[in-house]
Amino acid sequence: MDKTIPDLATAVAGIEDGMVVMIGGFGGSGAPIELIHALIDRFRATGHPKDLTVVNNNAGNGHVGLAALIEQGMVKKLICSFPRSADPVVFTELYQAGKIELELVPQGTLAERIRAGGAGIPAFYTPTSFGTDLAKGKPVEEFEGRSYVRERWLKADVALVKAHLGDRLGNLTYRMAARNFNPLMCMAAAKTIVQVSQIVEPGAIDPETVVTPGIFVQGVVQVANPAQEEDLNRAKAVYPEVAQ
Amino acid sequence: MTAKLSPTQMAWRAAQDIEDGAYVNLGIGFPEMVAKFQPPGKQAIFHTENGILGFGEAPKPGEEDWDLINAGKKAVTIKPGTAFFHHADSFAMVRGGHLDVAILGAYEVAETGDLANWSTGPKGVPAVGGAMDLVHGAKRVAVITDHVTKDGKPKLLQRCSLPLTGVGCVTRVYSSLAVIDIQDGHFVLREKLPGLGLDDLQALTGATLHVEGDIGDLNVPEL
C-alpha cells in the first residue's frame, strides 16, 4: 500500500464542481496553504472546480489560502464559526454583496458535527446555542432538567489537511496547535488529502504518537517547508501573484 | 477615589478569585489579561479553544511560531506540562464540565444570568466562535465588563436586548464599578468602589441590586 502522491496538482485533481470540501486549520495554523493554492491553479487553468461548499473555522485572512480561494469565486457557501479576522476584506465584501452563503455554527458544535460525521453518528444533543438565534428551527429536548439542541453530523466529499509527518500508509502527526480541526476532518471526508512537511518510512512514527491513523487518509503529498499564512500576510502576499 | 476601574484593573480583580490549580478559559480581548495577575502561590492552568492546555506567555517579537497560537490568533509559548489536543477534545473539556472558570466579555448581562456578547444586531458579518460553547459547562462563568456603555447606558439589565449567547449562564460580573453575583434571577451586590454611593450605582444599573449582608470595598491597585 502506498498513499503517497507525487505532486500537488495530482493531489487536487479529483475535486469537482459543487463538492463539499473541508479545509483544516484555525486561522493560519494548520491551514494547507499549498493544497489550496494548487486548487486555485487548477481553477484558473480549467474553470473547475467551482460552486464549492467549504467547511473551515474561519473565512480566510488577506489574499492567500482560503481567502484567495474565496476571492477567485470558487466558493458558493461557507460553513464556519468565525468569519472575521485581522484582514477579512475578501469574504466581507462578497457576503455583503450577497455573493456567498454563510452557515454560522458555534465552534464546538462545528467540531462535534465534523467528528460525528466521521464517527457515523447522524445527530447529537448539545447545550450550546440553546435559547439563541442559532438554535432556531432545531429540535430541543430536556435531559436531567436541562435543555439541549439537536445538531446534525457534517460530512464532506474531500478534506484538505495539513499535518507534520506522514508515512505511505497515511499515519499522521501534527505540529503543536496546528492540529485543531485537522484530525476530525480526516475522519469526516470520503477522500482525505494531506500535505505533510515530510514523508517518512512506516515505523518511523512511533505507534504511540500517531494522532491520525492511516485508515482516515487517502492521499499524502510532501510539501517541505510549508508557508505560514501569518508570514504571507505580513509580507502582503497575494495569490496568485499578479502576472508580470 | 478611582472614578472607575480600567480593563486591566477589572482583570486583576477577576484574577484574585481563581483558585490554585483551576482550569480556566479566558475570552479574547480584556479577559486575556487575567493571566498576568495570578496571585502569588496560585497557578491556574489556561485552556484555549484551538487545542492547548497550560500554555505560557507571548513570545518576544520575532520569535513567534505560528503553529503555536491562542484562540485570539496571537502567538503563545509552551512550558513544562503543556498539552495539545484536537478541537473535539477541546470542546469536550468546555461542555463536559471540566473547566473550573470561564471569563468572558459582554455587551449586556441580564439579572437572569443571560449573556449577550456575540452580535450587535443584523448589521455586519455575524461571527460566534466559541462563545456559545464556553457559557456552558464551566463551573463558574464570569464576565468582565464596563458597568455602562460608551453612551452611559446600563449594560447590566433586567433582560438583554441584543441576540443572546446563552441563557442563565453568568454567575458573577466584574464591572468597572462593582463585583456582582447572579443568584436566583437577581443581581446581588458584593463589592463596590469605595466612595461610590449605593444609589449612584443603582442609577447606573438596569435592574435592582440586591444586598445580602455587608458590601465590601472594591479595592484594586493602580496598574
Short mmCIF file of C-alpha atoms in Angstrom, two decimals:
data_model
loop_
_atom_site.label_atom_id
_atom_site.label_comp_id
_atom_site.label_asym_id
_atom_site.label_seq_id
_atom_site.Cartn_x
_atom_site.Cartn_y
_atom_site.Cartn_z
CA MET A 1 0.00 0.00 0.00
CA ASP A 2 1.28 3.43 -0.95
CA LYS A 3 -0.89 6.52 -0.43
CA THR A 4 1.79 9.00 -1.43
CA ILE A 5 1.00 11.38 -4.28
CA PRO A 6 3.86 12.77 -6.41
CA ASP A 7 2.74 16.41 -6.63
CA LEU A 8 0.15 18.95 -5.54
CA ALA A 9 -1.61 19.14 -8.94
CA THR A 10 -2.29 15.40 -8.83
CA ALA A 11 -3.40 15.69 -5.21
CA VAL A 12 -6.27 18.09 -6.03
CA ALA A 13 -7.21 16.60 -9.43
CA GLY A 14 -10.31 14.76 -8.20
CA ILE A 15 -12.15 17.74 -6.69
CA GLU A 16 -15.26 18.52 -8.74
CA ASP A 17 -17.81 21.33 -9.04
CA GLY A 18 -20.32 21.53 -6.20
CA MET A 19 -18.39 19.32 -3.78
CA VAL A 20 -18.29 19.86 -0.01
CA VAL A 21 -14.65 20.47 0.89
CA MET A 22 -13.40 20.58 4.46
CA ILE A 23 -10.24 22.64 4.83
CA GLY A 24 -8.23 22.18 8.01
CA GLY A 25 -6.70 24.86 10.17
CA PHE A 26 -7.60 27.51 12.71
CA GLY A 27 -6.70 30.85 11.24
CA GLY A 28 -3.34 30.15 9.63
CA SER A 29 -2.21 27.36 11.97
CA GLY A 30 -2.70 24.00 10.31
CA ALA A 31 -4.02 25.55 7.09
CA PRO A 32 -2.95 23.58 3.98
CA ILE A 33 -1.93 26.67 2.02
CA GLU A 34 -0.12 24.80 -0.76
CA LEU A 35 -3.05 22.42 -1.41
CA ILE A 36 -5.43 25.39 -1.57
CA HIS A 37 -3.16 27.21 -3.99
CA ALA A 38 -2.91 24.10 -6.16
CA LEU A 39 -6.72 24.04 -6.31
CA ILE A 40 -6.71 27.71 -7.39
CA ASP A 41 -4.15 26.89 -10.11
CA ARG A 42 -6.44 24.18 -11.44
CA PHE A 43 -9.45 26.51 -11.44
CA ARG A 44 -7.51 29.16 -13.33
CA ALA A 45 -6.37 26.61 -15.92
CA THR A 46 -9.67 24.72 -16.37
CA GLY A 47 -12.52 26.77 -14.81
CA HIS A 48 -13.07 23.95 -12.27
CA PRO A 49 -13.84 23.24 -9.52
CA LYS A 50 -16.40 25.91 -8.66
CA ASP A 51 -19.58 26.20 -6.57
CA LEU A 52 -17.77 24.57 -3.67
CA THR A 53 -19.16 24.41 -0.15
CA VAL A 54 -16.19 24.95 2.16
CA VAL A 55 -16.05 24.00 5.84
CA ASN A 56 -13.42 25.85 7.91
CA ASN A 57 -13.39 27.62 11.25
CA ASN A 58 -12.76 30.99 9.62
CA ALA A 59 -13.19 32.81 6.31
CA GLY A 60 -9.57 33.45 5.41
CA ASN A 61 -7.27 36.35 6.01
CA GLY A 62 -5.66 38.68 3.49
CA HIS A 63 -5.35 37.39 -0.09
CA VAL A 64 -3.77 33.95 0.31
CA GLY A 65 -5.01 30.45 1.19
CA LEU A 66 -8.75 30.24 1.91
CA ALA A 67 -9.23 33.98 1.31
CA ALA A 68 -7.69 33.58 -2.17
CA LEU A 69 -9.97 30.59 -2.89
CA ILE A 70 -12.97 32.74 -1.98
CA GLU A 71 -11.61 35.71 -3.95
CA GLN A 72 -11.43 33.55 -7.09
CA GLY A 73 -15.19 33.00 -6.85
CA MET A 74 -14.82 29.23 -6.37
CA VAL A 75 -16.83 29.09 -3.14
CA LYS A 76 -20.63 29.15 -3.14
CA LYS A 77 -21.14 28.58 0.56
CA LEU A 78 -19.02 28.74 3.69
CA ILE A 79 -19.75 26.79 6.88
CA CYS A 80 -17.73 28.32 9.72
CA SER A 81 -17.80 29.71 13.26
CA PHE A 82 -15.88 32.97 12.96
CA PRO A 83 -15.77 34.70 9.56
CA ARG A 84 -13.75 37.61 10.91
CA SER A 85 -10.01 38.12 11.04
CA ALA A 86 -7.41 40.87 11.03
CA ASP A 87 -7.98 41.35 7.29
CA PRO A 88 -11.29 39.76 6.27
CA VAL A 89 -11.95 42.03 3.28
CA VAL A 90 -12.42 39.24 0.71
CA PHE A 91 -15.20 37.37 2.50
CA THR A 92 -16.84 40.50 3.93
CA GLU A 93 -17.27 42.16 0.51
CA LEU A 94 -18.74 39.05 -1.15
CA TYR A 95 -21.04 38.37 1.81
CA GLN A 96 -22.37 41.91 1.94
CA ALA A 97 -22.92 41.80 -1.84
CA GLY A 98 -24.96 38.61 -1.39
CA LYS A 99 -22.48 36.59 -3.48
CA ILE A 100 -21.58 33.95 -0.90
CA GLU A 101 -23.76 31.99 1.53
CA LEU A 102 -22.81 31.65 5.20
CA GLU A 103 -23.85 28.95 7.66
CA LEU A 104 -22.67 30.15 11.06
CA VAL A 105 -22.01 27.35 13.56
CA PRO A 106 -20.68 27.67 17.13
CA GLN A 107 -17.09 26.46 17.18
CA GLY A 108 -17.60 23.47 19.48
CA THR A 109 -20.72 22.43 17.58
CA LEU A 110 -18.78 22.67 14.32
CA ALA A 111 -16.05 20.42 15.73
CA GLU A 112 -18.55 17.90 17.09
CA ARG A 113 -20.62 17.87 13.87
CA ILE A 114 -17.46 17.02 11.93
CA ARG A 115 -16.46 14.38 14.49
CA ALA A 116 -19.99 12.90 14.33
CA GLY A 117 -19.79 12.82 10.54
CA GLY A 118 -16.62 10.79 10.76
CA ALA A 119 -17.92 8.56 13.56
CA GLY A 120 -21.22 7.54 11.95
CA ILE A 121 -23.40 9.47 14.41
CA PRO A 122 -26.12 11.30 12.44
CA ALA A 123 -27.17 13.69 15.23
CA PHE A 124 -26.39 14.61 18.81
CA TYR A 125 -27.63 16.97 21.53
CA THR A 126 -25.59 19.87 22.87
CA PRO A 127 -26.35 22.64 25.39
CA THR A 128 -24.59 25.09 23.08
CA SER A 129 -26.85 27.71 21.42
CA PHE A 130 -29.98 26.77 23.41
CA GLY A 131 -32.23 29.82 23.61
CA THR A 132 -30.27 31.75 20.95
CA ASP A 133 -30.86 32.70 17.32
CA LEU A 134 -28.55 29.89 16.18
CA ALA A 135 -30.91 27.26 17.64
CA LYS A 136 -33.95 28.47 15.71
CA GLY A 137 -35.79 25.65 13.95
CA LYS A 138 -33.74 22.93 15.66
CA PRO A 139 -35.36 20.27 17.87
CA VAL A 140 -34.85 20.75 21.62
CA GLU A 141 -35.01 18.01 24.25
CA GLU A 142 -34.63 18.03 28.01
CA PHE A 143 -32.14 15.72 29.74
CA GLU A 144 -31.80 15.72 33.55
CA GLY A 145 -33.60 19.05 33.76
CA ARG A 146 -31.51 20.93 31.18
CA SER A 147 -32.41 21.80 27.60
CA TYR A 148 -30.28 20.63 24.69
CA VAL A 149 -30.33 21.40 20.97
CA ARG A 150 -30.16 18.67 18.34
CA GLU A 151 -27.41 19.13 15.78
CA ARG A 152 -26.64 17.03 12.70
CA TRP A 153 -23.45 15.46 11.51
CA LEU A 154 -21.33 17.14 8.87
CA LYS A 155 -19.61 15.14 6.15
CA ALA A 156 -17.54 16.10 3.13
CA ASP A 157 -16.58 14.79 -0.28
CA VAL A 158 -12.99 15.86 0.25
CA ALA A 159 -10.86 17.10 3.14
CA LEU A 160 -7.68 19.12 2.55
CA VAL A 161 -5.50 18.79 5.62
CA LYS A 162 -2.06 19.84 6.83
CA ALA A 163 -0.02 17.54 9.04
CA HIS A 164 3.63 17.35 10.06
CA LEU A 165 4.90 13.80 9.47
CA GLY A 166 3.12 11.21 7.36
CA ASP A 167 4.03 7.73 6.17
CA ARG A 168 2.89 5.98 3.00
CA LEU A 169 0.11 4.25 4.96
CA GLY A 170 -1.34 7.66 5.87
CA ASN A 171 -0.44 7.68 9.56
CA LEU A 172 -0.03 11.30 10.67
CA THR A 173 1.39 13.52 13.38
CA TYR A 174 0.72 17.24 13.71
CA ARG A 175 2.76 20.16 14.93
CA MET A 176 1.59 21.86 18.16
CA ALA A 177 -1.70 23.78 17.85
CA ALA A 178 -1.76 23.19 14.08
CA ARG A 179 -3.65 20.00 14.98
CA ASN A 180 -7.02 21.78 15.68
CA PHE A 181 -9.74 20.63 13.21
CA ASN A 182 -7.39 18.55 11.04
CA PRO A 183 -7.77 15.09 12.67
CA LEU A 184 -11.58 15.49 12.74
CA MET A 185 -11.78 16.44 9.08
CA CYS A 186 -9.64 13.42 8.14
CA MET A 187 -12.42 11.25 9.60
CA ALA A 188 -15.38 13.09 8.05
CA ALA A 189 -14.46 13.15 4.36
CA ALA A 190 -14.90 10.44 1.74
CA LYS A 191 -11.46 11.37 0.47
CA THR A 192 -8.80 12.98 2.67
CA ILE A 193 -5.76 14.55 1.02
CA VAL A 194 -2.96 15.56 3.39
CA GLN A 195 0.07 17.74 2.84
CA VAL A 196 2.90 16.82 5.20
CA SER A 197 6.22 18.50 5.81
CA GLN A 198 7.95 15.14 5.47
CA ILE A 199 7.01 11.70 4.21
CA VAL A 200 8.71 9.06 6.36
CA GLU A 201 9.01 5.27 6.20
CA PRO A 202 6.37 3.20 8.02
CA GLY A 203 7.74 2.63 11.50
CA ALA A 204 9.46 5.99 11.68
CA ILE A 205 6.45 7.38 13.54
CA ASP A 206 6.20 5.71 16.97
CA PRO A 207 2.78 3.95 17.03
CA GLU A 208 2.21 5.56 20.45
CA THR A 209 2.40 9.02 18.88
CA VAL A 210 0.25 8.53 15.76
CA VAL A 211 -2.56 11.10 16.00
CA THR A 212 -4.48 10.24 12.83
CA PRO A 213 -4.34 6.54 11.91
CA GLY A 214 -3.93 5.93 8.19
CA ILE A 215 -7.42 4.43 7.77
CA PHE A 216 -8.77 8.01 7.70
CA VAL A 217 -6.36 9.15 4.95
CA GLN A 218 -6.48 8.53 1.21
CA GLY A 219 -3.56 10.61 -0.09
CA VAL A 220 -0.33 12.11 1.25
CA VAL A 221 1.77 14.68 -0.59
CA GLN A 222 5.00 16.17 0.69
CA VAL A 223 5.40 19.95 1.00
CA ALA A 224 8.69 20.61 2.73
CA ASN A 225 8.86 23.99 4.48
CA PRO A 226 5.16 24.88 4.08
CA ALA A 227 4.22 28.56 4.04
CA GLN A 228 2.52 30.09 7.08
CA GLU A 229 -0.48 32.29 6.34
CA GLU A 230 0.62 34.77 9.01
CA ASP A 231 4.04 35.24 7.35
CA LEU A 232 2.48 35.59 3.89
CA ASN A 233 0.05 38.22 5.15
CA ARG A 234 2.75 40.17 6.95
CA ALA A 235 4.57 40.25 3.59
CA LYS A 236 1.26 41.39 1.98
CA ALA A 237 1.34 38.41 -0.37
CA VAL A 238 -1.43 37.89 -2.92
CA TYR A 239 -2.19 34.54 -4.57
CA PRO A 240 -1.94 34.11 -7.46
CA GLU A 241 0.62 36.84 -7.92
CA VAL A 242 -0.33 39.43 -10.49
CA ALA A 243 1.08 38.44 -13.89
CA GLN A 244 4.18 40.40 -14.95
CA MET B 1 -11.36 57.60 44.81
CA THR B 2 -10.96 55.99 41.41
CA ALA B 3 -13.84 57.05 39.13
CA LYS B 4 -13.91 53.60 37.57
CA LEU B 5 -11.63 50.61 37.11
CA SER B 6 -9.64 50.21 33.91
CA PRO B 7 -9.92 46.92 32.00
CA THR B 8 -6.54 45.96 33.46
CA GLN B 9 -7.84 46.57 36.99
CA MET B 10 -11.00 44.55 36.31
CA ALA B 11 -8.78 41.72 35.08
CA TRP B 12 -6.70 41.98 38.28
CA ARG B 13 -9.83 41.71 40.43
CA ALA B 14 -11.12 38.70 38.50
CA ALA B 15 -7.74 37.00 38.87
CA GLN B 16 -7.94 37.17 42.69
CA ASP B 17 -10.85 34.69 42.70
CA ILE B 18 -9.12 31.96 40.69
CA GLU B 19 -8.08 29.02 42.85
CA ASP B 20 -4.71 27.32 42.67
CA GLY B 21 -4.81 24.55 40.07
CA ALA B 22 -8.02 25.77 38.44
CA TYR B 23 -8.58 25.09 34.74
CA VAL B 24 -9.51 28.43 33.19
CA ASN B 25 -10.57 29.70 29.78
CA LEU B 26 -10.10 33.41 29.13
CA GLY B 27 -12.12 35.02 26.33
CA ILE B 28 -10.48 37.03 23.59
CA GLY B 29 -9.70 40.66 24.49
CA PHE B 30 -9.74 42.12 28.02
CA PRO B 31 -10.21 38.74 29.76
CA GLU B 32 -6.85 37.56 28.37
CA MET B 33 -5.17 39.99 30.79
CA VAL B 34 -6.40 37.95 33.79
CA ALA B 35 -3.48 35.54 33.26
CA LYS B 36 -0.97 38.27 34.15
CA PHE B 37 -2.43 38.87 37.62
CA GLN B 38 -2.49 35.48 39.27
CA PRO B 39 -1.84 35.94 42.99
CA PRO B 40 1.48 34.56 44.30
CA GLY B 41 1.23 30.87 45.09
CA LYS B 42 -1.84 30.33 42.90
CA GLN B 43 -1.17 28.84 39.49
CA ALA B 44 -4.11 28.32 37.15
CA ILE B 45 -3.88 26.19 34.01
CA PHE B 46 -5.17 28.07 30.98
CA HIS B 47 -7.18 26.44 28.18
CA THR B 48 -7.52 27.77 24.67
CA GLU B 49 -10.23 26.53 22.29
CA ASN B 50 -7.80 25.73 19.48
CA GLY B 51 -6.23 22.92 21.45
CA ILE B 52 -3.73 23.88 24.15
CA LEU B 53 -3.80 23.42 27.93
CA GLY B 54 -1.17 25.10 30.07
CA PHE B 55 0.31 27.49 27.53
CA GLY B 56 2.78 30.21 28.50
CA GLU B 57 3.16 33.91 27.84
CA ALA B 58 3.55 35.63 24.49
CA PRO B 59 6.96 35.17 22.85
CA LYS B 60 9.24 38.09 22.08
CA PRO B 61 8.53 39.80 18.73
CA GLY B 62 10.36 37.90 16.01
CA GLU B 63 10.27 34.62 17.98
CA GLU B 64 6.67 33.70 17.11
CA ASP B 65 5.85 30.19 15.91
CA TRP B 66 2.55 30.49 14.02
CA ASP B 67 1.66 26.87 14.77
CA LEU B 68 1.52 27.94 18.42
CA ILE B 69 -1.30 30.48 18.79
CA ASN B 70 -4.27 31.06 21.08
CA ALA B 71 -7.94 31.46 20.19
CA GLY B 72 -7.33 35.15 19.50
CA LYS B 73 -4.73 34.02 16.91
CA LYS B 74 -1.95 35.57 18.99
CA ALA B 75 1.36 33.75 19.40
CA VAL B 76 1.89 31.98 22.74
CA THR B 77 4.58 29.65 24.10
CA ILE B 78 4.77 26.19 25.61
CA LYS B 79 6.08 25.46 29.09
CA PRO B 80 6.60 22.28 31.13
CA GLY B 81 3.25 20.49 31.30
CA THR B 82 1.69 21.92 28.13
CA ALA B 83 -0.69 19.56 26.29
CA PHE B 84 -2.01 19.69 22.71
CA PHE B 85 -5.31 18.16 21.54
CA HIS B 86 -7.79 18.44 18.67
CA HIS B 87 -10.91 20.60 18.57
CA ALA B 88 -13.43 17.92 19.57
CA ASP B 89 -11.44 17.14 22.73
CA SER B 90 -11.04 20.86 23.37
CA PHE B 91 -14.79 21.42 23.38
CA ALA B 92 -15.39 18.24 25.37
CA MET B 93 -13.34 20.00 28.05
CA VAL B 94 -15.62 23.04 27.66
CA ARG B 95 -19.09 21.44 27.55
CA GLY B 96 -18.24 18.41 29.62
CA GLY B 97 -17.92 20.34 32.88
CA HIS B 98 -14.15 20.02 33.11
CA LEU B 99 -13.28 23.72 33.18
CA ASP B 100 -13.50 25.45 36.56
CA VAL B 101 -13.83 29.01 35.30
CA ALA B 102 -14.59 30.82 32.04
CA ILE B 103 -14.12 34.60 31.99
CA LEU B 104 -15.71 36.41 29.07
CA GLY B 105 -16.51 39.89 27.81
CA ALA B 106 -20.08 41.17 27.47
CA TYR B 107 -22.26 43.60 25.58
CA GLU B 108 -25.13 43.00 28.02
CA VAL B 109 -25.79 40.83 31.07
CA ALA B 110 -29.28 40.21 32.49
CA GLU B 111 -30.22 39.57 36.11
CA THR B 112 -31.36 36.13 34.93
CA GLY B 113 -27.75 35.32 34.01
CA ASP B 114 -28.43 35.67 30.28
CA LEU B 115 -25.41 36.91 28.33
CA ALA B 116 -25.19 38.81 25.04
CA ASN B 117 -21.63 39.07 23.73
CA TRP B 118 -21.52 37.84 20.14
CA SER B 119 -23.73 40.02 17.96
CA THR B 120 -24.67 43.69 17.98
CA GLY B 121 -27.56 43.06 15.61
CA PRO B 122 -28.18 42.27 11.94
CA LYS B 123 -25.61 44.74 10.54
CA GLY B 124 -22.21 43.40 9.56
CA VAL B 125 -20.91 39.85 9.31
CA PRO B 126 -22.11 37.58 12.14
CA ALA B 127 -19.36 35.66 13.96
CA VAL B 128 -19.77 33.50 17.07
CA GLY B 129 -16.57 31.49 17.51
CA GLY B 130 -16.53 29.54 20.78
CA ALA B 131 -18.63 31.99 22.84
CA MET B 132 -21.83 29.92 22.83
CA ASP B 133 -19.93 26.79 23.89
CA LEU B 134 -17.92 28.50 26.63
CA VAL B 135 -21.02 29.68 28.51
CA HIS B 136 -21.98 26.03 29.08
CA GLY B 137 -20.00 23.59 31.14
CA ALA B 138 -17.58 25.74 33.13
CA LYS B 139 -18.40 25.56 36.84
CA ARG B 140 -18.23 29.37 37.06
CA VAL B 141 -18.94 31.70 34.13
CA ALA B 142 -17.80 35.21 34.95
CA VAL B 143 -17.92 38.38 32.92
CA ILE B 144 -15.57 41.37 32.81
CA THR B 145 -17.29 44.49 31.53
CA ASP B 146 -17.61 48.23 31.85
CA HIS B 147 -20.63 48.94 34.03
CA VAL B 148 -22.18 51.16 31.33
CA THR B 149 -21.86 51.56 27.55
CA LYS B 150 -19.79 54.31 25.93
CA ASP B 151 -23.02 56.35 25.87
CA GLY B 152 -23.51 55.84 29.61
CA LYS B 153 -26.37 53.34 29.31
CA PRO B 154 -26.52 50.37 31.69
CA LYS B 155 -25.05 47.06 30.46
CA LEU B 156 -26.50 45.17 33.44
CA LEU B 157 -30.19 44.82 32.66
CA GLN B 158 -33.42 43.03 33.55
CA ARG B 159 -33.38 41.42 30.10
CA CYS B 160 -30.84 41.56 27.26
CA SER B 161 -31.90 43.44 24.14
CA LEU B 162 -29.16 42.05 21.89
CA PRO B 163 -29.02 38.47 20.50
CA LEU B 164 -28.19 36.04 23.32
CA THR B 165 -25.03 34.00 23.64
CA GLY B 166 -26.51 31.85 26.39
CA VAL B 167 -29.46 31.63 28.77
CA GLY B 168 -28.98 31.78 32.55
CA CYS B 169 -25.25 31.13 32.34
CA VAL B 170 -23.39 34.00 34.07
CA THR B 171 -22.67 33.62 37.79
CA ARG B 172 -20.52 36.70 38.54
CA VAL B 173 -19.86 40.11 36.97
CA TYR B 174 -16.62 42.07 37.48
CA SER B 175 -17.64 45.53 36.31
CA SER B 176 -15.73 48.80 36.27
CA LEU B 177 -17.65 49.82 39.41
CA ALA B 178 -18.63 46.69 41.32
CA VAL B 179 -18.50 42.93 41.82
CA ILE B 180 -21.96 41.45 41.43
CA ASP B 181 -23.16 37.87 41.75
CA ILE B 182 -26.16 36.47 39.92
CA GLN B 183 -28.29 34.31 42.18
CA ASP B 184 -31.84 33.06 41.66
CA GLY B 185 -32.55 35.63 38.95
CA HIS B 186 -31.19 38.62 40.91
CA PHE B 187 -28.11 40.80 40.90
CA VAL B 188 -26.55 40.59 44.38
CA LEU B 189 -24.02 43.35 45.11
CA ARG B 190 -20.84 42.00 46.74
CA GLU B 191 -18.34 44.86 46.36
CA LYS B 192 -18.43 48.43 45.07
CA LEU B 193 -15.81 51.14 44.63
CA PRO B 194 -15.27 52.88 47.98
CA GLY B 195 -16.87 56.32 47.83
CA LEU B 196 -19.45 55.29 45.26
CA GLY B 197 -22.92 55.56 46.80
CA LEU B 198 -25.31 52.64 46.52
CA ASP B 199 -27.95 54.94 45.00
CA ASP B 200 -25.48 56.21 42.41
CA LEU B 201 -24.50 52.63 41.49
CA GLN B 202 -28.16 51.62 41.28
CA ALA B 203 -28.86 54.55 38.93
CA LEU B 204 -26.23 53.14 36.54
CA THR B 205 -27.68 49.62 36.71
CA GLY B 206 -30.70 48.48 34.67
CA ALA B 207 -32.08 46.09 37.28
CA THR B 208 -32.40 46.03 41.06
CA LEU B 209 -29.19 45.46 43.01
CA HIS B 210 -29.94 43.23 45.98
CA VAL B 211 -27.88 43.46 49.14
CA GLU B 212 -27.20 40.48 51.41
CA GLY B 213 -25.06 41.38 54.41
CA ASP B 214 -22.05 43.65 54.08
CA ILE B 215 -20.96 45.26 50.84
CA GLY B 216 -17.19 45.02 50.51
CA ASP B 217 -14.90 47.75 49.20
CA LEU B 218 -13.64 47.07 45.69
CA ASN B 219 -10.01 47.95 46.29
CA VAL B 220 -7.71 47.42 43.30
CA PRO B 221 -4.09 48.62 42.99
CA GLU B 222 -3.12 51.19 40.39
CA LEU B 223 -1.79 49.13 37.47
#
